[in-house]
PDB file of C-alpha atoms in Angstrom:
ATOM      1  CA  MET S   3       0.315   5.888  18.288  1.00 52.00           C
ATOM      2  CA  ASN S   4      -0.012   2.600  20.167  1.00 58.00           C
ATOM      3  CA  GLY S   5      -3.525   1.206  20.574  1.00 58.00           C
ATOM      4  CA  VAL S   6      -6.748   0.491  18.720  1.00 59.00           C
ATOM      5  CA  LEU S   7      -7.209   2.228  15.384  1.00 62.00           C
ATOM      6  CA  PRO S   8     -10.174   4.275  14.161  1.00 59.00           C
ATOM      7  CA  LEU S   9     -11.357   2.019  11.329  1.00 81.00           C
ATOM      8  CA  ASP S  10     -13.121   4.578   9.163  1.00 88.00           C
ATOM      9  CA  ALA S  11     -12.144   2.858   5.933  1.00 94.00           C
ATOM     10  CA  THR S  12     -14.654   2.059   3.200  1.00 95.00           C
ATOM     11  CA  ARG S  13     -14.643  -1.057   1.085  1.00 95.00           C
ATOM     12  CA  ALA S  14     -13.635   1.124  -1.864  1.00 96.00           C
ATOM     13  CA  ASP S  15     -10.532   2.124   0.150  1.00 96.00           C
ATOM     14  CA  ILE S  16      -9.651  -1.523   0.663  1.00 96.00           C
ATOM     15  CA  ILE S  17     -10.116  -2.389  -3.016  1.00 96.00           C
ATOM     16  CA  ARG S  18      -7.854   0.497  -4.056  1.00 96.00           C
ATOM     17  CA  SER S  19      -5.227  -0.590  -1.542  1.00 95.00           C
ATOM     18  CA  LEU S  20      -5.403  -4.237  -2.630  1.00 93.00           C
ATOM     19  CA  LEU S  21      -4.716  -3.129  -6.216  1.00 92.00           C
ATOM     20  CA  THR S  22      -1.722  -1.054  -5.046  1.00 91.00           C
ATOM     21  CA  VAL S  23       0.065  -3.481  -2.705  1.00 86.00           C
ATOM     22  CA  GLY S  24       0.320  -7.255  -2.489  1.00 56.00           C
ATOM     23  CA  TYR S  25       3.161  -7.840  -4.926  1.00 55.00           C
ATOM     24  CA  PRO S  26       6.279  -5.762  -5.656  1.00 49.00           C
ATOM     25  CA  SER S  27       4.909  -5.166  -9.170  1.00 49.00           C
ATOM     26  CA  ARG S  28       2.000  -6.188 -11.355  1.00 47.00           C
ATOM     27  CA  LYS S  29       4.371  -8.023 -13.737  1.00 53.00           C
ATOM     28  CA  GLU S  30       5.534 -10.200 -10.863  1.00 57.00           C
ATOM     29  CA  ALA S  31       1.910 -10.797  -9.862  1.00 51.00           C
ATOM     30  CA  VAL S  32       0.986 -11.877 -13.390  1.00 48.00           C
ATOM     31  CA  LYS S  33       3.811 -14.428 -13.379  1.00 51.00           C
ATOM     32  CA  VAL S  34       2.445 -15.936 -10.170  1.00 49.00           C
ATOM     33  CA  VAL S  35      -1.329 -15.842 -10.454  1.00 49.00           C
ATOM     34  CA  GLY S  36      -2.242 -14.776 -14.003  1.00 50.00           C
ATOM     35  CA  ARG S  37      -3.801 -11.752 -15.619  1.00 61.00           C
ATOM     36  CA  TRP S  38      -7.114 -12.189 -13.819  1.00 77.00           C
ATOM     37  CA  ARG S  39      -5.519 -11.136 -10.528  1.00 83.00           C
ATOM     38  CA  GLU S  40      -7.120  -7.662 -10.611  1.00 88.00           C
ATOM     39  CA  ARG S  41     -10.620  -9.083 -10.888  1.00 89.00           C
ATOM     40  CA  MET S  42      -9.790 -11.644  -8.219  1.00 90.00           C
ATOM     41  CA  LEU S  43      -8.760  -8.922  -5.760  1.00 92.00           C
ATOM     42  CA  VAL S  44     -11.979  -6.993  -6.359  1.00 93.00           C
ATOM     43  CA  ALA S  45     -13.960 -10.214  -5.872  1.00 94.00           C
ATOM     44  CA  MET S  46     -12.006 -10.943  -2.660  1.00 94.00           C
ATOM     45  CA  ALA S  47     -12.841  -7.596  -1.083  1.00 95.00           C
ATOM     46  CA  THR S  48     -16.478  -7.798  -2.209  1.00 95.00           C
ATOM     47  CA  GLY S  49     -17.037 -11.433  -1.283  1.00 96.00           C
ATOM     48  CA  TYR S  50     -15.215 -11.583   2.031  1.00 97.00           C
ATOM     49  CA  LEU S  51     -16.001  -8.128   3.486  1.00 96.00           C
ATOM     50  CA  ASP S  52     -19.373  -6.440   3.545  1.00 95.00           C
ATOM     51  CA  ARG S  53     -19.749  -2.670   3.226  1.00 93.00           C
ATOM     52  CA  SER S  54     -19.218  -2.284   6.975  1.00 94.00           C
ATOM     53  CA  LEU S  55     -15.971  -4.301   6.735  1.00 95.00           C
ATOM     54  CA  ARG S  56     -17.452  -7.250   8.592  1.00 95.00           C
ATOM     55  CA  THR S  57     -16.425 -10.677   7.364  1.00 96.00           C
ATOM     56  CA  THR S  58     -19.110 -12.455   5.350  1.00 97.00           C
ATOM     57  CA  ARG S  59     -20.235 -16.052   5.648  1.00 96.00           C
ATOM     58  CA  TYR S  60     -18.121 -16.777   2.557  1.00 97.00           C
ATOM     59  CA  PHE S  61     -14.991 -15.819   4.485  1.00 97.00           C
ATOM     60  CA  ARG S  62     -16.085 -17.696   7.585  1.00 96.00           C
ATOM     61  CA  SER S  63     -16.681 -20.835   5.467  1.00 97.00           C
ATOM     62  CA  LEU S  64     -13.110 -20.892   4.107  1.00 96.00           C
ATOM     63  CA  GLU S  65     -10.635 -23.540   5.227  1.00 96.00           C
ATOM     64  CA  GLN S  66      -8.150 -22.180   7.748  1.00 95.00           C
ATOM     65  CA  THR S  67      -5.256 -22.207   5.268  1.00 94.00           C
ATOM     66  CA  GLU S  68      -7.395 -20.175   2.844  1.00 95.00           C
ATOM     67  CA  LYS S  69      -8.260 -17.700   5.588  1.00 96.00           C
ATOM     68  CA  VAL S  70      -4.547 -17.188   6.262  1.00 94.00           C
ATOM     69  CA  GLY S  71      -3.870 -16.209   2.645  1.00 93.00           C
ATOM     70  CA  VAL S  72      -6.867 -13.868   2.446  1.00 95.00           C
ATOM     71  CA  SER S  73      -6.045 -12.309   5.820  1.00 96.00           C
ATOM     72  CA  PHE S  74      -2.465 -11.699   4.688  1.00 93.00           C
ATOM     73  CA  LEU S  75      -3.548  -9.726   1.611  1.00 94.00           C
ATOM     74  CA  LEU S  76      -6.298  -7.836   3.403  1.00 96.00           C
ATOM     75  CA  GLY S  77      -3.879  -7.018   6.240  1.00 95.00           C
ATOM     76  CA  GLU S  78      -1.524  -5.425   3.708  1.00 95.00           C
ATOM     77  CA  ALA S  79      -4.427  -3.467   2.209  1.00 96.00           C
ATOM     78  CA  PHE S  80      -5.509  -2.157   5.634  1.00 96.00           C
ATOM     79  CA  THR S  81      -1.900  -1.181   6.395  1.00 96.00           C
ATOM     80  CA  HIS S  82      -1.715   0.737   3.084  1.00 96.00           C
ATOM     81  CA  TRP S  83      -5.025   2.458   3.873  1.00 96.00           C
ATOM     82  CA  TYR S  84      -3.911   3.388   7.406  1.00 95.00           C
ATOM     83  CA  ALA S  85      -0.559   4.757   6.223  1.00 96.00           C
ATOM     84  CA  GLN S  86      -2.226   6.952   3.610  1.00 96.00           C
ATOM     85  CA  ARG S  87      -5.327   7.997   5.514  1.00 93.00           C
ATOM     86  CA  HIS S  88      -3.995   8.491   9.040  1.00 92.00           C
ATOM     87  CA  MET S  89      -0.280   9.157   8.519  1.00 94.00           C
ATOM     88  CA  ASP S  90      -0.397  11.067   5.193  1.00 94.00           C
ATOM     89  CA  VAL S  91       2.122   8.626   3.703  1.00 96.00           C
ATOM     90  CA  GLU S  92       1.771   8.820  -0.079  1.00 96.00           C
ATOM     91  CA  TYR S  93       3.622   5.611  -0.982  1.00 96.00           C
ATOM     92  CA  LEU S  94       4.119   2.186   0.551  1.00 94.00           C
ATOM     93  CA  VAL S  95       6.718   0.080  -1.271  1.00 91.00           C
ATOM     94  CA  HIS S  96       7.918  -3.461  -0.601  1.00 87.00           C
ATOM     95  CA  VAL S  97      11.350  -3.565   0.982  1.00 82.00           C
ATOM     96  CA  THR S  98      12.290  -6.590  -1.119  1.00 72.00           C
ATOM     97  CA  GLY S  99      10.794  -5.149  -4.307  1.00 70.00           C
ATOM     98  CA  VAL S 100      12.702  -1.873  -4.690  1.00 75.00           C
ATOM     99  CA  ARG S 101      15.112  -1.700  -7.590  1.00 70.00           C
ATOM    100  CA  ASP S 102      18.844  -2.119  -6.861  1.00 76.00           C
ATOM    101  CA  CYS S 103      18.245  -2.200  -3.119  1.00 83.00           C
ATOM    102  CA  LYS S 104      21.524  -2.053  -1.177  1.00 85.00           C
ATOM    103  CA  TRP S 105      22.084  -2.864   2.474  1.00 86.00           C
ATOM    104  CA  VAL S 106      24.531  -0.656   4.339  1.00 86.00           C
ATOM    105  CA  THR S 107      26.020  -0.005   7.756  1.00 80.00           C
ATOM    106  CA  PRO S 108      25.116   3.520   8.910  1.00 68.00           C
ATOM    107  CA  ALA S 109      27.644   5.538  10.889  1.00 62.00           C
ATOM    108  CA  LYS S 110      26.490   7.708  13.825  1.00 56.00           C
ATOM    109  CA  SER S 111      26.341  10.677  11.466  1.00 44.00           C
ATOM    110  CA  MET S 112      23.870   8.684   9.325  1.00 49.00           C
ATOM    111  CA  ALA S 113      26.385   8.521   6.483  1.00 49.00           C
ATOM    112  CA  VAL S 114      26.392   5.020   5.031  1.00 48.00           C
ATOM    113  CA  LYS S 115      29.027   2.395   4.369  1.00 51.00           C
ATOM    114  CA  SER S 116      28.258  -0.167   1.707  1.00 55.00           C
ATOM    115  CA  GLY S 117      28.584  -3.906   1.983  1.00 55.00           C
ATOM    116  CA  ALA S 118      26.450  -4.851   4.981  1.00 58.00           C
ATOM    117  CA  SER S 119      24.780  -8.249   4.965  1.00 64.00           C
ATOM    118  CA  PRO S 120      20.986  -7.889   4.645  1.00 67.00           C
ATOM    119  CA  PRO S 121      18.893  -9.246   7.482  1.00 70.00           C
ATOM    120  CA  PRO S 122      17.241 -12.596   6.688  1.00 70.00           C
ATOM    121  CA  LEU S 123      14.009 -12.338   4.688  1.00 68.00           C
ATOM    122  CA  LYS S 124      11.883 -13.337   7.673  1.00 71.00           C
ATOM    123  CA  SER S 125      13.502 -10.585   9.751  1.00 77.00           C
ATOM    124  CA  ARG S 126      12.921  -7.742   7.303  1.00 83.00           C
ATOM    125  CA  PRO S 127       9.924  -5.398   7.546  1.00 89.00           C
ATOM    126  CA  ASP S 128       7.292  -5.467   4.805  1.00 91.00           C
ATOM    127  CA  PHE S 129       7.100  -1.880   3.639  1.00 94.00           C
ATOM    128  CA  ILE S 130       8.881   1.444   3.478  1.00 94.00           C
ATOM    129  CA  GLY S 131       6.625   4.465   3.530  1.00 96.00           C
ATOM    130  CA  ILE S 132       7.603   7.564   1.541  1.00 96.00           C
ATOM    131  CA  ARG S 133       6.081  10.869   2.625  1.00 95.00           C
ATOM    132  CA  ARG S 134       7.806  13.879   1.107  1.00 91.00           C
ATOM    133  CA  THR S 135      10.807  14.405   3.418  1.00 91.00           C
ATOM    134  CA  GLU S 136       9.825  11.591   5.829  1.00 95.00           C
ATOM    135  CA  ARG S 137      10.500   7.858   5.658  1.00 95.00           C
ATOM    136  CA  HIS S 138       8.601   5.224   7.634  1.00 96.00           C
ATOM    137  CA  VAL S 139       8.889   1.477   8.237  1.00 95.00           C
ATOM    138  CA  PHE S 140       5.877  -0.891   8.396  1.00 96.00           C
ATOM    139  CA  GLU S 141       5.349  -4.541   9.223  1.00 94.00           C
ATOM    140  CA  SER S 142       1.862  -5.745   8.259  1.00 95.00           C
ATOM    141  CA  LYS S 143      -0.108  -8.589   9.841  1.00 94.00           C
ATOM    142  CA  GLY S 144      -3.591  -9.721   8.844  1.00 95.00           C
ATOM    143  CA  ARG S 145      -5.238 -12.082  11.328  1.00 94.00           C
ATOM    144  CA  GLN S 146      -8.532 -13.458  12.645  1.00 92.00           C
ATOM    145  CA  ARG S 147      -7.591 -13.028  16.322  1.00 91.00           C
ATOM    146  CA  LYS S 148      -5.711 -10.529  18.455  1.00 91.00           C
ATOM    147  CA  PRO S 149      -1.925 -11.013  18.283  1.00 92.00           C
ATOM    148  CA  SER S 150      -0.125 -12.849  21.038  1.00 92.00           C
ATOM    149  CA  GLY S 151       2.769 -11.263  22.893  1.00 92.00           C
ATOM    150  CA  SER S 152       5.255 -13.326  20.878  1.00 93.00           C
ATOM    151  CA  ALA S 153       3.649 -12.250  17.574  1.00 92.00           C
ATOM    152  CA  GLU S 154       3.884  -8.614  18.617  1.00 93.00           C
ATOM    153  CA  ALA S 155       7.520  -9.047  19.667  1.00 91.00           C
ATOM    154  CA  LYS S 156       8.426 -10.624  16.309  1.00 91.00           C
ATOM    155  CA  ALA S 157       6.759  -7.812  14.332  1.00 92.00           C
ATOM    156  CA  LEU S 158       8.465  -5.181  16.486  1.00 90.00           C
ATOM    157  CA  GLY S 159      11.792  -6.847  15.808  1.00 88.00           C
ATOM    158  CA  GLN S 160      11.151  -6.669  12.066  1.00 89.00           C
ATOM    159  CA  VAL S 161      10.330  -2.963  12.009  1.00 89.00           C
ATOM    160  CA  SER S 162      13.298  -2.268  14.270  1.00 88.00           C
ATOM    161  CA  ALA S 163      15.716  -3.940  11.850  1.00 85.00           C
ATOM    162  CA  LEU S 164      16.321  -0.728   9.871  1.00 87.00           C
ATOM    163  CA  SER S 165      18.222   2.183  11.359  1.00 87.00           C
ATOM    164  CA  SER S 166      18.290   4.288   8.207  1.00 89.00           C
ATOM    165  CA  ILE S 167      16.532   4.690   4.858  1.00 92.00           C
ATOM    166  CA  ASN S 168      18.667   6.404   2.231  1.00 91.00           C
ATOM    167  CA  GLY S 169      20.798   7.793   5.026  1.00 89.00           C
ATOM    168  CA  LYS S 170      17.864   9.134   7.049  1.00 89.00           C
ATOM    169  CA  LYS S 171      16.525   7.861  10.330  1.00 90.00           C
ATOM    170  CA  PRO S 172      12.943   6.549  10.004  1.00 93.00           C
ATOM    171  CA  THR S 173      10.331   8.961  11.321  1.00 94.00           C
ATOM    172  CA  THR S 174       8.268   6.049  12.658  1.00 94.00           C
ATOM    173  CA  ARG S 175       8.406   2.272  12.793  1.00 93.00           C
ATOM    174  CA  CYS S 176       4.914   0.728  12.833  1.00 94.00           C
ATOM    175  CA  ALA S 177       3.860  -2.851  13.480  1.00 95.00           C
ATOM    176  CA  THR S 178       0.256  -3.053  12.266  1.00 96.00           C
ATOM    177  CA  PHE S 179      -2.231  -5.805  13.119  1.00 96.00           C
ATOM    178  CA  PHE S 180      -5.645  -6.018  11.496  1.00 96.00           C
ATOM    179  CA  MET S 181      -8.144  -8.569  12.749  1.00 95.00           C
ATOM    180  CA  LEU S 182     -10.950  -9.665  10.420  1.00 95.00           C
ATOM    181  CA  LYS S 183     -14.092 -10.511  12.377  1.00 93.00           C
ATOM    182  CA  ALA S 184     -17.814 -11.049  11.877  1.00 94.00           C
ATOM    183  CA  ALA S 185     -18.473  -8.091  14.176  1.00 92.00           C
ATOM    184  CA  GLY S 186     -16.212  -5.832  12.122  1.00 92.00           C
ATOM    185  CA  ALA S 187     -12.525  -5.312  11.390  1.00 93.00           C
ATOM    186  CA  GLU S 188     -10.262  -4.227  14.251  1.00 93.00           C
ATOM    187  CA  GLY S 189      -6.811  -2.733  14.034  1.00 94.00           C
ATOM    188  CA  LYS S 190      -3.840  -2.186  16.299  1.00 94.00           C
ATOM    189  CA  VAL S 191      -0.673  -0.211  15.612  1.00 93.00           C
ATOM    190  CA  ILE S 192       2.434  -0.371  17.784  1.00 92.00           C
ATOM    191  CA  ASP S 193       5.251   2.151  17.410  1.00 88.00           C
ATOM    192  CA  PRO S 194       8.189   0.615  19.297  1.00 81.00           C
ATOM    193  CA  PRO S 195      10.831   2.548  21.194  1.00 76.00           C
ATOM    194  CA  GLU S 196      14.010   3.181  19.240  1.00 70.00           C
ATOM    195  CA  GLU S 197      16.538   0.381  19.228  1.00 68.00           C
ATOM    196  CA  GLN S 198      20.146   0.297  18.111  1.00 66.00           C
ATOM    197  CA  ALA S 199      19.634  -1.295  14.704  1.00 68.00           C
ATOM    198  CA  GLN S 200      22.769  -1.633  12.622  1.00 72.00           C
ATOM    199  CA  ILE S 201      21.401  -2.041   9.096  1.00 84.00           C
ATOM    200  CA  GLY S 202      20.339   0.620   6.623  1.00 88.00           C
ATOM    201  CA  VAL S 203      18.847   0.388   3.155  1.00 90.00           C
ATOM    202  CA  VAL S 204      19.574   2.532   0.111  1.00 91.00           C
ATOM    203  CA  PHE S 205      17.469   2.625  -3.065  1.00 93.00           C
ATOM    204  CA  ASP S 206      16.335   4.908  -5.852  1.00 94.00           C
ATOM    205  CA  GLU S 207      13.148   6.600  -4.650  1.00 94.00           C
ATOM    206  CA  ARG S 208      11.822   7.450  -8.112  1.00 95.00           C
ATOM    207  CA  ASP S 209      12.032   3.750  -9.029  1.00 93.00           C
ATOM    208  CA  ALA S 210      10.393   2.764  -5.758  1.00 92.00           C
ATOM    209  CA  MET S 211       7.517   5.151  -6.433  1.00 93.00           C
ATOM    210  CA  ALA S 212       7.150   3.687  -9.907  1.00 93.00           C
ATOM    211  CA  LYS S 213       6.536   0.292  -8.262  1.00 89.00           C
ATOM    212  CA  ALA S 214       3.537   1.814  -6.488  1.00 91.00           C
ATOM    213  CA  TYR S 215       2.097   2.796  -9.897  1.00 93.00           C
ATOM    214  CA  SER S 216       2.822  -0.540 -11.589  1.00 88.00           C
ATOM    215  CA  PHE S 217      -0.913  -1.132 -12.188  1.00 90.00           C
ATOM    216  CA  PHE S 218      -0.853   1.799 -14.617  1.00 93.00           C
ATOM    217  CA  LEU S 219       2.696   1.480 -15.957  1.00 91.00           C
ATOM    218  CA  ASP S 220       2.613  -2.209 -16.855  1.00 86.00           C
ATOM    219  CA  ASN S 221      -0.471  -2.049 -19.080  1.00 86.00           C
ATOM    220  CA  PRO S 222      -1.978   0.573 -21.416  1.00 90.00           C
ATOM    221  CA  THR S 223      -4.421   3.061 -19.914  1.00 95.00           C
ATOM    222  CA  VAL S 224      -7.397   4.814 -21.460  1.00 97.00           C
ATOM    223  CA  SER S 225      -9.185   8.045 -20.649  1.00 97.00           C
ATOM    224  CA  LEU S 226     -11.728   7.725 -17.835  1.00 97.00           C
ATOM    225  CA  ALA S 227     -13.060  11.266 -18.231  1.00 96.00           C
ATOM    226  CA  ASP S 228     -16.613  10.026 -18.888  1.00 96.00           C
ATOM    227  CA  GLN S 229     -16.529   7.362 -16.179  1.00 96.00           C
ATOM    228  CA  ILE S 230     -14.853   9.033 -13.174  1.00 96.00           C
ATOM    229  CA  GLY S 231     -14.051  12.585 -14.285  1.00 94.00           C
ATOM    230  CA  PRO S 232     -11.738  14.666 -16.477  1.00 94.00           C
ATOM    231  CA  GLY S 233      -8.020  14.392 -15.887  1.00 94.00           C
ATOM    232  CA  TYR S 234      -8.039  10.678 -15.030  1.00 96.00           C
ATOM    233  CA  VAL S 235      -6.760   7.731 -17.041  1.00 98.00           C
ATOM    234  CA  GLY S 236      -6.790   4.061 -16.095  1.00 96.00           C
ATOM    235  CA  ARG S 237      -8.910   0.973 -16.680  1.00 95.00           C
ATOM    236  CA  GLU S 238     -12.217  -0.663 -15.854  1.00 95.00           C
ATOM    237  CA  ILE S 239     -11.284  -3.697 -13.746  1.00 92.00           C
ATOM    238  CA  GLU S 240     -14.708  -5.210 -13.342  1.00 91.00           C
ATOM    239  CA  THR S 241     -18.069  -4.059 -14.647  1.00 93.00           C
ATOM    240  CA  ASP S 242     -18.615  -0.583 -13.139  1.00 96.00           C
ATOM    241  CA  VAL S 243     -15.370  -0.713 -11.111  1.00 96.00           C
ATOM    242  CA  PHE S 244     -12.776   1.806 -12.333  1.00 97.00           C
ATOM    243  CA  PHE S 245      -9.220   2.416 -11.144  1.00 97.00           C
ATOM    244  CA  GLY S 246      -7.744   5.693 -12.351  1.00 97.00           C
ATOM    245  CA  ILE S 247      -4.776   7.992 -11.837  1.00 97.00           C
ATOM    246  CA  ASP S 248      -4.256  11.708 -12.335  1.00 96.00           C
ATOM    247  CA  LYS S 249      -2.792  11.882 -15.828  1.00 96.00           C
ATOM    248  CA  LYS S 250      -0.273  14.538 -14.764  1.00 96.00           C
ATOM    249  CA  VAL S 251       1.145  12.153 -12.157  1.00 97.00           C
ATOM    250  CA  LEU S 252       1.243   9.297 -14.654  1.00 98.00           C
ATOM    251  CA  ALA S 253       3.068  11.442 -17.206  1.00 97.00           C
ATOM    252  CA  ALA S 254       5.646  12.445 -14.586  1.00 98.00           C
ATOM    253  CA  ILE S 255       6.328   8.913 -13.368  1.00 97.00           C
ATOM    254  CA  SER S 256       6.289   7.251 -16.816  1.00 97.00           C
ATOM    255  CA  GLU S 257       9.654   8.631 -17.894  1.00 95.00           C
ATOM    256  CA  ARG S 258      12.792   7.466 -16.056  1.00 96.00           C
ATOM    257  CA  PRO S 259      15.452  10.218 -16.152  1.00 97.00           C
ATOM    258  CA  ALA S 260      18.960   8.935 -16.840  1.00 96.00           C
ATOM    259  CA  SER S 261      20.821  10.503 -13.940  1.00 97.00           C
ATOM    260  CA  ALA S 262      20.239   9.933 -10.224  1.00 95.00           C
ATOM    261  CA  ARG S 263      20.053  13.698  -9.683  1.00 96.00           C
ATOM    262  CA  ALA S 264      17.377  14.103 -12.332  1.00 98.00           C
ATOM    263  CA  ARG S 265      15.400  11.278 -10.745  1.00 97.00           C
ATOM    264  CA  ARG S 266      15.535  13.015  -7.382  1.00 96.00           C
ATOM    265  CA  VAL S 267      14.239  16.191  -9.045  1.00 97.00           C
ATOM    266  CA  ARG S 268      11.433  14.161 -10.632  1.00 97.00           C
ATOM    267  CA  VAL S 269      10.388  12.881  -7.191  1.00 97.00           C
ATOM    268  CA  GLN S 270       9.993  16.466  -5.963  1.00 97.00           C
ATOM    269  CA  GLU S 271       8.024  17.358  -9.093  1.00 97.00           C
ATOM    270  CA  ILE S 272       5.568  14.541  -8.411  1.00 97.00           C
ATOM    271  CA  PHE S 273       5.097  15.623  -4.798  1.00 97.00           C
ATOM    272  CA  SER S 274       4.427  19.171  -6.044  1.00 96.00           C
ATOM    273  CA  ILE S 275       1.715  17.891  -8.405  1.00 96.00           C
ATOM    274  CA  LEU S 276       0.115  15.907  -5.592  1.00 95.00           C
ATOM    275  CA  ALA S 277       0.215  18.852  -3.178  1.00 93.00           C
ATOM    276  CA  GLY S 278      -1.581  21.042  -5.731  1.00 89.00           C
ATOM    277  CA  GLN S 279      -4.387  18.484  -6.150  1.00 87.00           C
ATOM    278  CA  GLU S 280      -4.760  17.411  -2.513  1.00 84.00           C
ATOM    279  CA  GLN S 281      -8.045  19.190  -1.798  1.00 84.00           C
ATOM    280  CA  VAL S 282      -9.520  18.193  -5.176  1.00 83.00           C
ATOM    281  CA  HIS S 283      -8.739  14.510  -4.554  1.00 80.00           C
ATOM    282  CA  GLU S 284     -10.026  14.536  -0.970  1.00 82.00           C
ATOM    283  CA  ALA S 285     -13.326  16.120  -2.056  1.00 88.00           C
ATOM    284  CA  ARG S 286     -14.087  12.942  -3.997  1.00 90.00           C
ATOM    285  CA  ARG S 287     -14.154  10.734  -0.884  1.00 93.00           C
ATOM    286  CA  SER S 288     -17.393   8.777  -0.372  1.00 94.00           C
ATOM    287  CA  ASP S 289     -18.595   5.233   0.261  1.00 93.00           C
ATOM    288  CA  ASN S 290     -18.107   4.405  -3.412  1.00 95.00           C
ATOM    289  CA  GLU S 291     -15.092   6.569  -4.256  1.00 96.00           C
ATOM    290  CA  SER S 292     -11.638   6.211  -2.740  1.00 97.00           C
ATOM    291  CA  PRO S 293      -9.128   8.940  -3.653  1.00 96.00           C
ATOM    292  CA  GLY S 294      -5.508   8.394  -2.643  1.00 95.00           C
ATOM    293  CA  PRO S 295      -2.881  10.985  -1.713  1.00 95.00           C
ATOM    294  CA  ASP S 296      -0.810   9.401  -4.509  1.00 96.00           C
ATOM    295  CA  GLY S 297      -3.246  10.700  -7.178  1.00 96.00           C
ATOM    296  CA  THR S 298      -5.123   7.425  -7.675  1.00 96.00           C
ATOM    297  CA  LEU S 299      -8.913   7.037  -7.550  1.00 96.00           C
ATOM    298  CA  LEU S 300     -11.033   3.898  -7.201  1.00 97.00           C
ATOM    299  CA  VAL S 301     -14.707   4.272  -8.170  1.00 97.00           C
ATOM    300  CA  ASP S 302     -17.144   1.421  -7.526  1.00 96.00           C
ATOM    301  CA  ARG S 303     -20.449   2.092  -9.287  1.00 94.00           C
ATOM    302  CA  ARG S 304     -21.923  -1.371  -8.785  1.00 92.00           C
ATOM    303  CA  PRO S 305     -25.438  -1.304  -7.320  1.00 86.00           C
ATOM    304  CA  ARG S 306     -25.833  -2.298  -3.679  1.00 74.00           C
ATOM    305  CA  ASN S 307     -27.235  -5.788  -3.471  1.00 62.00           C
ATOM    306  CA  GLY S 308     -27.963  -8.080  -0.588  1.00 47.00           C
ATOM    307  CA  HIS S 309     -25.506  -8.043   2.312  1.00 45.00           C
ATOM    308  CA  LEU S 310     -22.649  -7.191  -0.046  1.00 55.00           C
TER     309      LEU S 310
END
């Protein structure tokens, strides 16, 4: 997996990913930056990346500290896109944002013992990827230049911090670097060799998946049958920009079963819904439409204009 990535993303992909990651939940985002965050993220992708994912003069005119913040968010969005598009990972959730997250010491058998001290915040990876029976670890870096050896080493240390996720060994650990350039975005993924990490994490996977749908769960949705097609609900974020979700998926994730066992069953039900709609969702892919393997769909119907 190590090496340069095929950057076949569209700007619609990046907008959908920006709306999915960036904060552990939309409620937390609202507390920090206000209810206009959704429109701001759409404006960020549109203003700072052209349709070929080259940086615009608006991005290149930013102060360096501003570029760092924008690169951070766009790096997370590219990581989300890569995980979904090229690794078939349905969900990327923040390690620090999962509900009732517990740090444990795994035994050799991968059973877990509670009470381990969590690694420092700066040493933890950014995301856990959930793909049916697989679990993945991601550290995301958005930059303007290629990473130095020390930057790569630090990221590899972060993704190597976890030896188990809910008692299972991670399928992959990925340090992702995305460089934003005038000539076009570049990406690099490094999958480090296995190390003897001593810390595991345990969390409720239904609740973690709900975090990924916080855009739809934290605010009312409306039918988007006329705007993006039957079976979708969601909202218009900006004029002619719609973010929707398969209403069957939303119905399944909206209710939180009381018991842990029932929540595990609900997770399998959601994956079954997604598997049945996989070809339908993928058929929607175009420059202006970004379907996700999680049942979401971003449609950007704004007219092309200028270099944007």
